[in-house]
């Protein structure tokens, strides 16, 4: 971790009246949650189109549920780490001038106490009817029984997460747009490979507005060329130092 980059990141964050923190799976890596990409990533072993798409669910709901059940079982014992806690501290300090935007579905930000947040990909701990009727609700059964689960009317349930090819949740998107409209001074992008198009678009848009973009990651990513400050290191070590 370079001290000068860390110093500039600290200064930018301390001086920001409005701060956004954008997180991905890397923020939960130190809690023991598997990431998607990289040597040990889930997408090395599994094909996203066979497990995380509406077509996959239509084809074989039990297979998709087995995978989600396996992931829920892995995440269940995981606890928030110092990165999640540093983000809560930033929220406490900035108040209304803060928004956490996460691609994570593991629930660890919520467990750490984050409240001002937009959950772009839903939650692995919530379910909803596969026919699209009604809202979603919390279901913490581990293991899930039976697989695939059904509601009392016999309708198939699905994880309330965003799959490939599905739209982003409108309410969460509205939170981000409202925050952008109020102006953004600095953004911390932590633990994401930045492979998803809308994330790349936001990073580009923010940079074109001259917003300070601080990347926190163990290695360069698809977003690195758009970042103005790069702090390389583990999120659980870097974020407390940026926030502190
Ligand atoms: P990825 O698994 O693609 O990327 C994780 C990033 O975290 C990589 O850039 C790693 O270098 C970095 N990383 C790993 N350990 C770290 C640590 N301790 N500290 C800091 N960084 C670390 O995860 P996401 O970018 O979140 O979507 O993936 C985005 C979306 O793609 C996911 O939400 C998921 C996936 O397909 C859906 O399922 C719709």
mmCIF file of C-alpha atoms and ligand atoms in Angstrom:
data_model
loop_
_atom_site.group_PDB
_atom_site.id
_atom_site.type_symbol
_atom_site.label_atom_id
_atom_site.label_comp_id
_atom_site.label_asym_id
_atom_site.label_seq_id
_atom_site.Cartn_x
_atom_site.Cartn_y
_atom_site.Cartn_z
ATOM 1 C CA UNK A 1 0.000 0.000 0.000
ATOM 2 C CA UNK A 2 1.595 3.297 -1.077
ATOM 3 C CA UNK A 3 1.566 5.898 1.695
ATOM 4 C CA UNK A 4 1.105 8.811 -0.673
ATOM 5 C CA UNK A 5 -1.926 7.226 -2.357
ATOM 6 C CA UNK A 6 -3.346 6.407 1.059
ATOM 7 C CA UNK A 7 -2.747 9.986 2.227
ATOM 8 C CA UNK A 8 -4.500 11.422 -0.835
ATOM 9 C CA UNK A 9 -7.402 9.014 -0.394
ATOM 10 C CA UNK A 10 -7.777 9.981 3.270
ATOM 11 C CA UNK A 11 -7.755 13.657 2.391
ATOM 12 C CA UNK A 12 -10.297 13.259 -0.423
ATOM 13 C CA UNK A 13 -12.623 11.266 1.829
ATOM 14 C CA UNK A 14 -12.282 13.615 4.809
ATOM 15 C CA UNK A 15 -12.922 16.636 2.578
ATOM 16 C CA UNK A 16 -15.908 15.140 0.726
ATOM 17 C CA UNK A 17 -19.251 16.603 1.710
ATOM 18 C CA UNK A 18 -20.963 13.879 -0.329
ATOM 19 C CA UNK A 19 -19.323 10.477 -0.460
ATOM 20 C CA UNK A 20 -20.381 7.324 -2.260
ATOM 21 C CA UNK A 21 -18.891 3.909 -1.525
ATOM 22 C CA UNK A 22 -19.353 1.246 -4.177
ATOM 23 C CA UNK A 23 -18.564 -2.318 -3.115
ATOM 24 C CA UNK A 24 -18.161 -5.754 -4.644
ATOM 25 C CA UNK A 25 -17.367 -9.272 -3.514
ATOM 26 C CA UNK A 26 -13.751 -8.413 -2.541
ATOM 27 C CA UNK A 27 -15.023 -6.495 0.487
ATOM 28 C CA UNK A 28 -16.418 -9.750 1.900
ATOM 29 C CA UNK A 29 -13.411 -11.900 0.911
ATOM 30 C CA UNK A 30 -11.743 -11.458 4.295
ATOM 31 C CA UNK A 31 -14.979 -12.626 5.941
ATOM 32 C CA UNK A 32 -14.637 -15.911 4.038
ATOM 33 C CA UNK A 33 -17.254 -15.287 1.334
ATOM 34 C CA UNK A 34 -16.110 -16.613 -2.088
ATOM 35 C CA UNK A 35 -15.680 -13.975 -4.847
ATOM 36 C CA UNK A 36 -16.882 -14.501 -8.439
ATOM 37 C CA UNK A 37 -13.754 -13.898 -10.486
ATOM 38 C CA UNK A 38 -10.081 -14.701 -9.890
ATOM 39 C CA UNK A 39 -8.264 -17.989 -9.273
ATOM 40 C CA UNK A 40 -10.621 -19.157 -6.512
ATOM 41 C CA UNK A 41 -13.669 -17.384 -7.950
ATOM 42 C CA UNK A 42 -17.069 -19.039 -8.278
ATOM 43 C CA UNK A 43 -17.224 -18.399 -12.037
ATOM 44 C CA UNK A 44 -14.076 -20.542 -12.459
ATOM 45 C CA UNK A 45 -16.005 -23.565 -11.283
ATOM 46 C CA UNK A 46 -19.548 -22.679 -12.364
ATOM 47 C CA UNK A 47 -21.117 -21.313 -15.520
ATOM 48 C CA UNK A 48 -23.182 -18.169 -14.774
ATOM 49 C CA UNK A 49 -25.643 -18.906 -17.582
ATOM 50 C CA UNK A 50 -26.411 -22.326 -16.069
ATOM 51 C CA UNK A 51 -26.945 -21.039 -12.529
ATOM 52 C CA UNK A 52 -27.686 -17.326 -12.411
ATOM 53 C CA UNK A 53 -30.167 -16.603 -15.176
ATOM 54 C CA UNK A 54 -33.969 -16.788 -15.577
ATOM 55 C CA UNK A 55 -33.500 -19.411 -18.336
ATOM 56 C CA UNK A 56 -31.449 -21.613 -16.013
ATOM 57 C CA UNK A 57 -34.155 -21.373 -13.360
ATOM 58 C CA UNK A 58 -36.897 -22.241 -15.840
ATOM 59 C CA UNK A 59 -34.849 -25.207 -17.072
ATOM 60 C CA UNK A 60 -33.894 -26.617 -13.696
ATOM 61 C CA UNK A 61 -35.080 -24.768 -10.571
ATOM 62 C CA UNK A 62 -33.722 -27.501 -8.263
ATOM 63 C CA UNK A 63 -30.203 -27.184 -9.684
ATOM 64 C CA UNK A 64 -30.249 -23.395 -9.286
ATOM 65 C CA UNK A 65 -31.597 -23.721 -5.744
ATOM 66 C CA UNK A 66 -28.945 -26.297 -4.833
ATOM 67 C CA UNK A 67 -26.296 -23.786 -5.840
ATOM 68 C CA UNK A 68 -27.921 -20.952 -3.881
ATOM 69 C CA UNK A 69 -28.430 -23.246 -0.902
ATOM 70 C CA UNK A 70 -24.733 -24.155 -1.017
ATOM 71 C CA UNK A 71 -23.777 -20.462 -1.125
ATOM 72 C CA UNK A 72 -26.189 -19.587 1.718
ATOM 73 C CA UNK A 73 -24.573 -22.345 3.780
ATOM 74 C CA UNK A 74 -21.113 -20.910 3.093
ATOM 75 C CA UNK A 75 -22.141 -17.334 3.909
ATOM 76 C CA UNK A 76 -24.250 -18.134 7.022
ATOM 77 C CA UNK A 77 -21.302 -18.399 9.472
ATOM 78 C CA UNK A 78 -19.453 -15.358 7.976
ATOM 79 C CA UNK A 79 -19.254 -12.159 9.979
ATOM 80 C CA UNK A 80 -18.601 -8.569 8.815
ATOM 81 C CA UNK A 81 -14.928 -7.577 8.732
ATOM 82 C CA UNK A 82 -13.030 -4.325 9.294
ATOM 83 C CA UNK A 83 -13.938 -3.122 5.766
ATOM 84 C CA UNK A 84 -17.693 -3.344 6.471
ATOM 85 C CA UNK A 85 -17.149 -1.606 9.805
ATOM 86 C CA UNK A 86 -15.108 1.245 8.286
ATOM 87 C CA UNK A 87 -17.961 1.848 5.815
ATOM 88 C CA UNK A 88 -20.454 2.101 8.701
ATOM 89 C CA UNK A 89 -18.145 4.635 10.353
ATOM 90 C CA UNK A 90 -18.046 6.737 7.153
ATOM 91 C CA UNK A 91 -21.843 6.670 7.009
ATOM 92 C CA UNK A 92 -22.032 7.830 10.631
ATOM 93 C CA UNK A 93 -19.692 10.717 9.863
ATOM 94 C CA UNK A 94 -21.220 11.915 6.589
ATOM 95 C CA UNK A 95 -24.903 11.393 7.433
ATOM 96 C CA UNK A 96 -27.112 12.421 4.517
ATOM 97 C CA UNK A 97 -24.012 13.018 2.414
ATOM 98 C CA UNK A 98 -23.370 9.291 2.250
ATOM 99 C CA UNK A 99 -24.545 6.397 0.105
ATOM 100 C CA UNK A 100 -23.297 2.818 0.021
ATOM 101 C CA UNK A 101 -24.004 1.071 -3.272
ATOM 102 C CA UNK A 102 -23.308 -2.644 -3.173
ATOM 103 C CA UNK A 103 -23.336 -5.477 -5.693
ATOM 104 C CA UNK A 104 -23.095 -7.948 -2.797
ATOM 105 C CA UNK A 105 -25.986 -10.186 -1.828
ATOM 106 C CA UNK A 106 -24.403 -11.668 1.320
ATOM 107 C CA UNK A 107 -26.037 -9.338 3.879
ATOM 108 C CA UNK A 108 -22.756 -8.475 5.613
ATOM 109 C CA UNK A 109 -23.094 -4.690 5.121
ATOM 110 C CA UNK A 110 -26.508 -4.856 6.802
ATOM 111 C CA UNK A 111 -25.099 -7.060 9.587
ATOM 112 C CA UNK A 112 -22.358 -4.466 10.217
ATOM 113 C CA UNK A 113 -25.027 -1.756 10.547
ATOM 114 C CA UNK A 114 -25.067 0.008 7.144
ATOM 115 C CA UNK A 115 -28.415 1.728 6.537
ATOM 116 C CA UNK A 116 -28.013 4.332 3.814
ATOM 117 C CA UNK A 117 -27.529 1.779 1.091
ATOM 118 C CA UNK A 118 -28.657 0.639 -2.353
ATOM 119 C CA UNK A 119 -28.539 -3.121 -2.862
ATOM 120 C CA UNK A 120 -28.160 -3.427 -6.624
ATOM 121 C CA UNK A 121 -28.238 -7.249 -6.846
ATOM 122 C CA UNK A 122 -30.772 -8.087 -4.125
ATOM 123 C CA UNK A 123 -30.166 -10.376 -1.165
ATOM 124 C CA UNK A 124 -29.378 -14.072 -0.961
ATOM 125 C CA UNK A 125 -31.415 -14.118 2.289
ATOM 126 C CA UNK A 126 -34.641 -13.042 0.616
ATOM 127 C CA UNK A 127 -37.046 -14.997 -1.632
ATOM 128 C CA UNK A 128 -40.021 -14.182 -3.818
ATOM 129 C CA UNK A 129 -42.551 -16.012 -5.967
ATOM 130 C CA UNK A 130 -41.196 -17.121 -9.318
ATOM 131 C CA UNK A 131 -44.419 -15.967 -11.024
ATOM 132 C CA UNK A 132 -43.543 -12.377 -10.128
ATOM 133 C CA UNK A 133 -46.612 -11.835 -7.897
ATOM 134 C CA UNK A 134 -46.163 -10.117 -4.535
ATOM 135 C CA UNK A 135 -43.036 -8.740 -2.923
ATOM 136 C CA UNK A 136 -40.022 -10.458 -1.419
ATOM 137 C CA UNK A 137 -39.442 -11.565 2.139
ATOM 138 C CA UNK A 138 -36.648 -12.821 4.373
ATOM 139 C CA UNK A 139 -36.073 -16.570 4.518
ATOM 140 C CA UNK A 140 -32.998 -17.652 6.462
ATOM 141 C CA UNK A 141 -33.452 -21.423 6.276
ATOM 142 C CA UNK A 142 -30.077 -23.202 5.980
ATOM 143 C CA UNK A 143 -30.302 -25.727 4.474
ATOM 144 C CA UNK A 144 -33.308 -24.803 2.369
ATOM 145 C CA UNK A 145 -35.940 -27.550 2.602
ATOM 146 C CA UNK A 146 -37.416 -28.775 0.403
ATOM 147 C CA UNK A 147 -35.508 -27.841 -2.747
ATOM 148 C CA UNK A 148 -36.917 -26.126 -4.722
ATOM 149 C CA UNK A 149 -39.012 -24.327 -2.069
ATOM 150 C CA UNK A 150 -42.673 -23.366 -2.670
ATOM 151 C CA UNK A 151 -45.082 -21.037 -0.874
ATOM 152 C CA UNK A 152 -48.307 -22.218 0.802
ATOM 153 C CA UNK A 153 -50.156 -21.977 -2.526
ATOM 154 C CA UNK A 154 -47.630 -24.342 -4.099
ATOM 155 C CA UNK A 155 -45.999 -21.615 -6.187
ATOM 156 C CA UNK A 156 -42.282 -21.962 -6.819
ATOM 157 C CA UNK A 157 -40.032 -19.537 -4.903
ATOM 158 C CA UNK A 158 -36.819 -18.052 -6.259
ATOM 159 C CA UNK A 159 -33.930 -16.185 -4.634
ATOM 160 C CA UNK A 160 -34.630 -12.424 -4.606
ATOM 161 C CA UNK A 161 -31.389 -11.650 -6.414
ATOM 162 C CA UNK A 162 -30.728 -10.069 -9.787
ATOM 163 C CA UNK A 163 -29.764 -12.629 -12.408
ATOM 164 C CA UNK A 164 -27.969 -12.091 -15.705
ATOM 165 C CA UNK A 165 -30.347 -10.543 -18.202
ATOM 166 C CA UNK A 166 -32.651 -9.072 -15.523
ATOM 167 C CA UNK A 167 -33.154 -5.370 -14.823
ATOM 168 C CA UNK A 168 -31.767 -3.637 -11.786
ATOM 169 C CA UNK A 169 -34.294 -2.998 -8.987
ATOM 170 C CA UNK A 170 -35.996 0.326 -9.754
ATOM 171 C CA UNK A 171 -36.139 1.579 -6.158
ATOM 172 C CA UNK A 172 -32.435 0.966 -5.581
ATOM 173 C CA UNK A 173 -31.551 2.602 -8.886
ATOM 174 C CA UNK A 174 -33.640 5.632 -7.881
ATOM 175 C CA UNK A 175 -31.595 5.985 -4.662
ATOM 176 C CA UNK A 176 -28.381 6.129 -6.683
ATOM 177 C CA UNK A 177 -29.799 8.583 -9.207
ATOM 178 C CA UNK A 178 -31.074 10.856 -6.425
ATOM 179 C CA UNK A 179 -27.664 10.800 -4.787
ATOM 180 C CA UNK A 180 -25.935 11.620 -8.090
ATOM 181 C CA UNK A 181 -28.379 14.485 -8.630
ATOM 182 C CA UNK A 182 -27.373 16.005 -5.273
ATOM 183 C CA UNK A 183 -23.716 16.021 -6.361
ATOM 184 C CA UNK A 184 -20.883 13.667 -5.464
ATOM 185 C CA UNK A 185 -17.441 14.801 -4.257
ATOM 186 C CA UNK A 186 -15.670 11.455 -3.914
ATOM 187 C CA UNK A 187 -16.317 7.788 -4.565
ATOM 188 C CA UNK A 188 -14.532 4.793 -3.077
ATOM 189 C CA UNK A 189 -14.786 1.734 -5.319
ATOM 190 C CA UNK A 190 -13.756 -1.255 -3.222
ATOM 191 C CA UNK A 191 -13.378 -4.952 -3.966
ATOM 192 C CA UNK A 192 -15.024 -5.075 -7.361
ATOM 193 C CA UNK A 193 -13.573 -6.321 -10.639
ATOM 194 C CA UNK A 194 -15.776 -3.739 -12.397
ATOM 195 C CA UNK A 195 -16.884 -6.198 -15.068
ATOM 196 C CA UNK A 196 -20.530 -5.221 -14.995
ATOM 197 C CA UNK A 197 -21.534 -2.619 -17.597
ATOM 198 C CA UNK A 198 -23.558 -0.248 -15.402
ATOM 199 C CA UNK A 199 -20.676 -0.035 -12.893
ATOM 200 C CA UNK A 200 -18.286 0.910 -15.700
ATOM 201 C CA UNK A 201 -20.772 3.469 -16.957
ATOM 202 C CA UNK A 202 -21.143 5.077 -13.514
ATOM 203 C CA UNK A 203 -17.373 5.189 -13.023
ATOM 204 C CA UNK A 204 -16.980 6.874 -16.408
ATOM 205 C CA UNK A 205 -19.776 9.322 -15.718
ATOM 206 C CA UNK A 206 -18.379 10.278 -12.298
ATOM 207 C CA UNK A 207 -14.885 10.742 -13.652
ATOM 208 C CA UNK A 208 -16.147 12.922 -16.469
ATOM 209 C CA UNK A 209 -17.717 15.133 -13.798
ATOM 210 C CA UNK A 210 -14.324 15.443 -12.108
ATOM 211 C CA UNK A 211 -15.335 13.375 -9.073
ATOM 212 C CA UNK A 212 -12.389 11.893 -7.162
ATOM 213 C CA UNK A 213 -12.527 8.123 -7.772
ATOM 214 C CA UNK A 214 -10.574 6.054 -5.284
ATOM 215 C CA UNK A 215 -10.023 2.408 -6.158
ATOM 216 C CA UNK A 216 -9.342 -0.025 -3.309
ATOM 217 C CA UNK A 217 -8.413 -3.474 -4.562
ATOM 218 C CA UNK A 218 -5.689 -6.096 -4.269
ATOM 219 C CA UNK A 219 -4.947 -5.684 -7.991
ATOM 220 C CA UNK A 220 -5.738 -3.442 -10.983
ATOM 221 C CA UNK A 221 -9.200 -3.914 -12.528
ATOM 222 C CA UNK A 222 -11.335 -2.832 -15.482
ATOM 223 C CA UNK A 223 -12.014 0.391 -13.535
ATOM 224 C CA UNK A 224 -8.400 1.290 -12.796
ATOM 225 C CA UNK A 225 -7.976 3.526 -15.837
ATOM 226 C CA UNK A 226 -10.926 5.615 -14.627
ATOM 227 C CA UNK A 227 -9.718 5.961 -11.026
ATOM 228 C CA UNK A 228 -7.803 9.047 -9.899
ATOM 229 C CA UNK A 229 -6.344 7.389 -6.775
ATOM 230 C CA UNK A 230 -5.345 3.716 -6.473
ATOM 231 C CA UNK A 231 -4.801 2.135 -3.088
ATOM 232 C CA UNK A 232 -3.715 -1.468 -3.503
ATOM 233 C CA UNK A 233 -4.225 -3.722 -0.515
ATOM 234 C CA UNK A 234 -6.919 -5.717 1.266
ATOM 235 C CA UNK A 235 -10.149 -3.838 1.845
ATOM 236 C CA UNK A 236 -10.152 -4.849 5.532
ATOM 237 C CA UNK A 237 -6.767 -3.180 5.972
ATOM 238 C CA UNK A 238 -7.107 -0.214 3.600
ATOM 239 C CA UNK A 239 -10.639 1.033 4.359
ATOM 240 C CA UNK A 240 -10.101 1.521 8.116
ATOM 241 C CA UNK A 241 -6.986 3.541 7.280
ATOM 242 C CA UNK A 242 -8.817 5.667 4.704
ATOM 243 C CA UNK A 243 -11.694 6.232 7.109
ATOM 244 C CA UNK A 244 -9.595 6.665 10.268
HETATM 245 P P1 LIG B 1 -15.636 -10.211 -8.528
HETATM 246 O O1 LIG B 1 -15.435 -11.566 -7.925
HETATM 247 O O2 LIG B 1 -15.800 -10.108 -9.985
HETATM 248 O O3 LIG B 1 -14.396 -9.298 -8.140
HETATM 249 C C1 LIG B 1 -13.878 -9.274 -6.846
HETATM 250 C C2 LIG B 1 -12.817 -8.206 -6.805
HETATM 251 O O4 LIG B 1 -12.357 -8.108 -5.475
HETATM 252 C C3 LIG B 1 -11.585 -8.495 -7.671
HETATM 253 O O5 LIG B 1 -11.233 -7.326 -8.382
HETATM 254 C C4 LIG B 1 -10.500 -8.865 -6.659
HETATM 255 O O6 LIG B 1 -9.206 -8.439 -7.090
HETATM 256 C C5 LIG B 1 -10.953 -8.049 -5.460
HETATM 257 N N1 LIG B 1 -10.537 -8.564 -4.142
HETATM 258 C C6 LIG B 1 -10.402 -9.857 -3.728
HETATM 259 N N2 LIG B 1 -10.066 -9.906 -2.428
HETATM 260 C C7 LIG B 1 -9.990 -8.616 -1.997
HETATM 261 C C8 LIG B 1 -9.697 -8.003 -0.736
HETATM 262 N N3 LIG B 1 -9.428 -8.715 0.353
HETATM 263 N N4 LIG B 1 -9.701 -6.644 -0.685
HETATM 264 C C9 LIG B 1 -9.983 -5.887 -1.782
HETATM 265 N N5 LIG B 1 -10.269 -6.415 -2.988
HETATM 266 C C10 LIG B 1 -10.277 -7.756 -3.098
HETATM 267 O O7 LIG B 1 -16.859 -9.556 -7.749
HETATM 268 P P2 LIG B 1 -17.763 -8.315 -8.149
HETATM 269 O O8 LIG B 1 -16.975 -7.274 -8.865
HETATM 270 O O9 LIG B 1 -18.514 -7.933 -6.947
HETATM 271 O O10 LIG B 1 -23.383 -10.535 -10.161
HETATM 272 O O11 LIG B 1 -18.762 -8.977 -9.174
HETATM 273 C C11 LIG B 1 -19.815 -8.207 -9.650
HETATM 274 C C12 LIG B 1 -20.984 -9.072 -9.991
HETATM 275 O O12 LIG B 1 -20.588 -10.066 -10.944
HETATM 276 C C13 LIG B 1 -21.535 -9.865 -8.838
HETATM 277 O O13 LIG B 1 -22.446 -9.124 -8.074
HETATM 278 C C14 LIG B 1 -22.192 -11.019 -9.522
HETATM 279 C C15 LIG B 1 -21.117 -11.356 -10.513
HETATM 280 O O14 LIG B 1 -21.468 -12.051 -11.618
HETATM 281 C C16 LIG B 1 -24.451 -11.327 -10.287
HETATM 282 O O15 LIG B 1 -24.499 -12.453 -9.852
HETATM 283 C C17 LIG B 1 -25.584 -10.668 -11.027
#
